[in-house]
mmCIF file of C-alpha atoms in Angstrom:
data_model
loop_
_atom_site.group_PDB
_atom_site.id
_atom_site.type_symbol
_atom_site.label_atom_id
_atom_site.label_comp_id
_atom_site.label_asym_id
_atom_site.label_seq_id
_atom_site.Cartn_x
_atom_site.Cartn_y
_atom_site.Cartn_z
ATOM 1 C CA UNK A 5 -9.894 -19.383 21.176
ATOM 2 C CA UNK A 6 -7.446 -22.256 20.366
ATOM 3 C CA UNK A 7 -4.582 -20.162 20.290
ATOM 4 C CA UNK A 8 -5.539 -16.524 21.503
ATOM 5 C CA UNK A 9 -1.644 -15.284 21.089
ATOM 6 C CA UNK A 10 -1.309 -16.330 17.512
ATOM 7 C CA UNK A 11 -0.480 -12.639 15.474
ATOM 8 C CA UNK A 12 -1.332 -14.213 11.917
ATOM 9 C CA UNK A 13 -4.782 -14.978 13.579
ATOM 10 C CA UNK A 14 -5.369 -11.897 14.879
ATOM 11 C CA UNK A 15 -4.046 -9.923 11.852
ATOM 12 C CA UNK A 16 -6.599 -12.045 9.699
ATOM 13 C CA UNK A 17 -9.182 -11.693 12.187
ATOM 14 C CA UNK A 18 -9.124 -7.443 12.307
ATOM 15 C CA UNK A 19 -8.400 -7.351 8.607
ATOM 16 C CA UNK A 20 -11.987 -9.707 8.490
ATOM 17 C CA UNK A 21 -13.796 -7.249 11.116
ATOM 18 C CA UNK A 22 -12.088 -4.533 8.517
ATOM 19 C CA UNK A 23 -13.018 -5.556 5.501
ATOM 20 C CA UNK A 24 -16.171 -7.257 5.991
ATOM 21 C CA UNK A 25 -18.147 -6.569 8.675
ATOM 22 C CA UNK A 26 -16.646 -2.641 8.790
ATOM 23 C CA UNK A 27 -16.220 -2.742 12.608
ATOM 24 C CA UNK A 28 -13.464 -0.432 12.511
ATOM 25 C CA UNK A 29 -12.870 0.187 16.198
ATOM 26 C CA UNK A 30 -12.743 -3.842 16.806
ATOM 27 C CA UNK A 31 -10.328 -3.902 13.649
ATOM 28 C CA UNK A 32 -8.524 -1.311 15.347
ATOM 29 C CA UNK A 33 -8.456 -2.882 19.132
ATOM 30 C CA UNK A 34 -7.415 -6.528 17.410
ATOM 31 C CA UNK A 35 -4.763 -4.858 15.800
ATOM 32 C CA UNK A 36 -3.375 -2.789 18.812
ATOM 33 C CA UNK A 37 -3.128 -6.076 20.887
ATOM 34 C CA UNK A 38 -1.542 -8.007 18.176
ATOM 35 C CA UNK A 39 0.830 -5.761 17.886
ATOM 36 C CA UNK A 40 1.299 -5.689 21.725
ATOM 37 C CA UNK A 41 2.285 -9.323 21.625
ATOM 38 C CA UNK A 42 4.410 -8.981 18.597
ATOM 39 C CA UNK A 43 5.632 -5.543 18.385
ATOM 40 C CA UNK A 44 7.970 -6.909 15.385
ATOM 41 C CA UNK A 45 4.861 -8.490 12.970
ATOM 42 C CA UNK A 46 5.667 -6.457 9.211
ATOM 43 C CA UNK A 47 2.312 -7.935 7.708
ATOM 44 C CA UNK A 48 0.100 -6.408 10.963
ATOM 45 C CA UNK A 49 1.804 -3.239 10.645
ATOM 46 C CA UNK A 50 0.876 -3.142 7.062
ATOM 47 C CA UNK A 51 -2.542 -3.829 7.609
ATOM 48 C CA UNK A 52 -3.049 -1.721 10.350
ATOM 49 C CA UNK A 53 -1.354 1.262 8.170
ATOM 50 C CA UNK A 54 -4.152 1.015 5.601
ATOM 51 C CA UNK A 55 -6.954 1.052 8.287
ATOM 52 C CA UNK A 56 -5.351 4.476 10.011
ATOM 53 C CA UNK A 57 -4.975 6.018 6.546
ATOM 54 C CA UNK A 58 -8.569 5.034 5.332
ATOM 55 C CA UNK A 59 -10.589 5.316 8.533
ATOM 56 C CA UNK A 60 -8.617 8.381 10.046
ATOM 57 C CA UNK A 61 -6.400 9.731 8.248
ATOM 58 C CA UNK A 62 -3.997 9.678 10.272
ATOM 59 C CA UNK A 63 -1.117 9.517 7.519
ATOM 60 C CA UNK A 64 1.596 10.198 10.093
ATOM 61 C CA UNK A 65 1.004 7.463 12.140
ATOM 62 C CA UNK A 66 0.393 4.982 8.365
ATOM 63 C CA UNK A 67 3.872 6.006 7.421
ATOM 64 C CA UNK A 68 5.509 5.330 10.653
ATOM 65 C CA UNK A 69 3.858 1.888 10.628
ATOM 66 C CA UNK A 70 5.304 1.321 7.274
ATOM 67 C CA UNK A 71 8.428 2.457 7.795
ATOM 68 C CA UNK A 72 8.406 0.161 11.176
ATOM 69 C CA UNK A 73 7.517 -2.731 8.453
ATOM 70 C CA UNK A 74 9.795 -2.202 6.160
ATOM 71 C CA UNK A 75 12.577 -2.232 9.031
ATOM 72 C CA UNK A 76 11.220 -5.759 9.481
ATOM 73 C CA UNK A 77 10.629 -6.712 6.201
ATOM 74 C CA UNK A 78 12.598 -4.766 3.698
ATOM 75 C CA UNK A 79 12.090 -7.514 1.075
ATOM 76 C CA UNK A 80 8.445 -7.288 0.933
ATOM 77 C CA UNK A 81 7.365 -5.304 -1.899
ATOM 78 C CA UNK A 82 3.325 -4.873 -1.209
ATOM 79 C CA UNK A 83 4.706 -2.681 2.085
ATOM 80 C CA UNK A 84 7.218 -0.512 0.061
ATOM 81 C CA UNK A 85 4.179 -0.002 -2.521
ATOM 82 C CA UNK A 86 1.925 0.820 -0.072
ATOM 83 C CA UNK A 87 3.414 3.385 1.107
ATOM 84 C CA UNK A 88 4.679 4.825 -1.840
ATOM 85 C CA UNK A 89 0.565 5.406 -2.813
ATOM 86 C CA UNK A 90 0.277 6.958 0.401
ATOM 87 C CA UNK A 91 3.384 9.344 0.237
ATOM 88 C CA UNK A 92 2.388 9.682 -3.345
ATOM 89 C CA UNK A 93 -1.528 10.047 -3.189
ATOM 90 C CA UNK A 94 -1.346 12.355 -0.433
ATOM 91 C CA UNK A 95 1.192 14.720 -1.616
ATOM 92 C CA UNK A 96 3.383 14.149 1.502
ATOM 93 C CA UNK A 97 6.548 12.985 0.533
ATOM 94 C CA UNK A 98 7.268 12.384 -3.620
ATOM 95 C CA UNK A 99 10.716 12.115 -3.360
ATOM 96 C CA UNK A 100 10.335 8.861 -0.877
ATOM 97 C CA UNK A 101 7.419 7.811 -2.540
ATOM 98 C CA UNK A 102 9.551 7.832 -6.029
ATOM 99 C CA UNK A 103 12.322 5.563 -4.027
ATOM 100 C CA UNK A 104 9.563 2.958 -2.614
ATOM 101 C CA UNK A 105 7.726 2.569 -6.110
ATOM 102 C CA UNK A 106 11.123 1.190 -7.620
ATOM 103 C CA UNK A 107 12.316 -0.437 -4.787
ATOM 104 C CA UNK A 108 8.531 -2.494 -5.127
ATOM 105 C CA UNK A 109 9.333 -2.815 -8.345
ATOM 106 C CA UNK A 110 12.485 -3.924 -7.932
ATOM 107 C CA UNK A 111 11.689 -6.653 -5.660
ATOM 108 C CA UNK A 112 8.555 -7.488 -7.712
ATOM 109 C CA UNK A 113 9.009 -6.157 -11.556
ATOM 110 C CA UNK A 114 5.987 -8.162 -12.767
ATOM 111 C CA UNK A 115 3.378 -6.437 -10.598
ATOM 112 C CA UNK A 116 0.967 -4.364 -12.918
ATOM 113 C CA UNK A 117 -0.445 -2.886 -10.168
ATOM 114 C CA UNK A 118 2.904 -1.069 -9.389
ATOM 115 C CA UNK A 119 3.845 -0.370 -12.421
ATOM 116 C CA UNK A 120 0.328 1.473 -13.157
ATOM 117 C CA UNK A 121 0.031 3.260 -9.948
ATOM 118 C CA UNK A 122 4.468 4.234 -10.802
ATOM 119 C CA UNK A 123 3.316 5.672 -13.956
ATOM 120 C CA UNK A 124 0.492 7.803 -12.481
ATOM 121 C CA UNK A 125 2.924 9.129 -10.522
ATOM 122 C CA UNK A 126 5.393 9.923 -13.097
ATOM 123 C CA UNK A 127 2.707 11.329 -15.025
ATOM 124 C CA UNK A 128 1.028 13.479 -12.525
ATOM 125 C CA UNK A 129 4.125 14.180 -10.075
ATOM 126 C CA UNK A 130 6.886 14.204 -12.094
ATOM 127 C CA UNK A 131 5.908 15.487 -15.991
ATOM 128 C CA UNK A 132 8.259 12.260 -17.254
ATOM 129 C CA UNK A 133 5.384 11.598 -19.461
ATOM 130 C CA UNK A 134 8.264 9.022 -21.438
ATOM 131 C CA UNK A 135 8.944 7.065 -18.038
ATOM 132 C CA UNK A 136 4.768 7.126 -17.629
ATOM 133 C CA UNK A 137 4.222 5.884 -21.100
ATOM 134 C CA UNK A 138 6.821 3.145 -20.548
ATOM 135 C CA UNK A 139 4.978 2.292 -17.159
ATOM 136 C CA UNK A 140 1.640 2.421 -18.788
ATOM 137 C CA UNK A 141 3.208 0.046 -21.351
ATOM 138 C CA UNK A 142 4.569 -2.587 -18.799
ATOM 139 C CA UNK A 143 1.324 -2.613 -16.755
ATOM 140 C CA UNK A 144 -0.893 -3.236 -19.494
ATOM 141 C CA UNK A 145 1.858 -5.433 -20.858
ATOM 142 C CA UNK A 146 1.090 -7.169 -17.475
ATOM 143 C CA UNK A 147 -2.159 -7.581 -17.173
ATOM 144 C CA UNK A 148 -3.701 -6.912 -20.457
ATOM 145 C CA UNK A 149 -7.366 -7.132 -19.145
ATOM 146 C CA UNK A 150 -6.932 -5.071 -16.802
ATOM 147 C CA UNK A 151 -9.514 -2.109 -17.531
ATOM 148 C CA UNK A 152 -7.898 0.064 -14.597
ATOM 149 C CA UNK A 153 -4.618 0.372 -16.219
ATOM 150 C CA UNK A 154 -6.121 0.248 -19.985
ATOM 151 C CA UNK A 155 -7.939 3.161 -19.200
ATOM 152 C CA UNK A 156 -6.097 5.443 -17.150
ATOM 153 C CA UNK A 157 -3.042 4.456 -20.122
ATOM 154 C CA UNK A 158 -5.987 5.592 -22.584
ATOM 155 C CA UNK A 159 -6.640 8.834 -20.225
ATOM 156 C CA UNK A 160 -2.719 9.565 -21.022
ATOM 157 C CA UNK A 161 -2.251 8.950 -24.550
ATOM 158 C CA UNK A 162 -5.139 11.121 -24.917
#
């Protein structure tokens, strides 16, 4: 109400109608008009990515969001990684997906998360089961108590 054309605001308030009260058409309607004020907003087009790839499926319309993003914000890694797991998860694009998980990596080398969900797809996409193990490594490296990334490393060495 104090400031009705503030995007952070409204990105926080859909991701909060998203997340936690699981209205996902007034998620969907805050994030449309957000996006109407500021076309240009990376962090909304991120968030809104994830709620058209969970709640619809609608992976065409995720990736062009991300790519959109990632025009906007190519130095945020969270974005790249995003929608490398889509790409990769979905089976729509491994080559890309392959690009984005080391360009996320790149620009944040200490994430386990990314370095986990990389290996899976080395493992799974790409049979480099010596660039999985040394993903596996790192992310457990990482984040040691991580029982995620212990196990699916566990899952692999088996």
């Amino acid at each position: 109400a104090l400031d009705p054309n503030h995007v952070g605001n409204m990105g926080n308030y859909a991701l909060f109608l998203k997340n936690q009260r699981k209205d996902y058409d007034a998620a969907e309607a805050m994030y449309k008009k957000a996006l109407e004020l500021h076309p240009n907003h990376a962090n909304t087009m991120s968030n809104y990515a994830v709620l058209l790839e969970e709640r619809h499926r609608d992976f065409d319309g995720a990736i062009a969001l991300y790519r959109r993003a990632m025009a906007q914000d190519p130095g945020d890694a969270h974005i790249a990684h995003n929608c490398a797991v889509l790409l990769h998860e979905h089976g729509l694009d491994h080559d890309t997906a392959e690009a984005l998980y080391k360009k996320a990596l790149g620009l944040d080398p200490n994430n386990a998360q990314y370095a986990g969900n990389y290996a899976m797809f080395l493992k799974n996409h790409r049979k480099d089961y010596d660039g999985a193990e040394a993903q596996f490594k790192k992310a457990v490296e990482l984040d040691p108590n991580n029982a995620t990334l212990a196990g699916n490393y566990a899952l692999f060495l088996e």
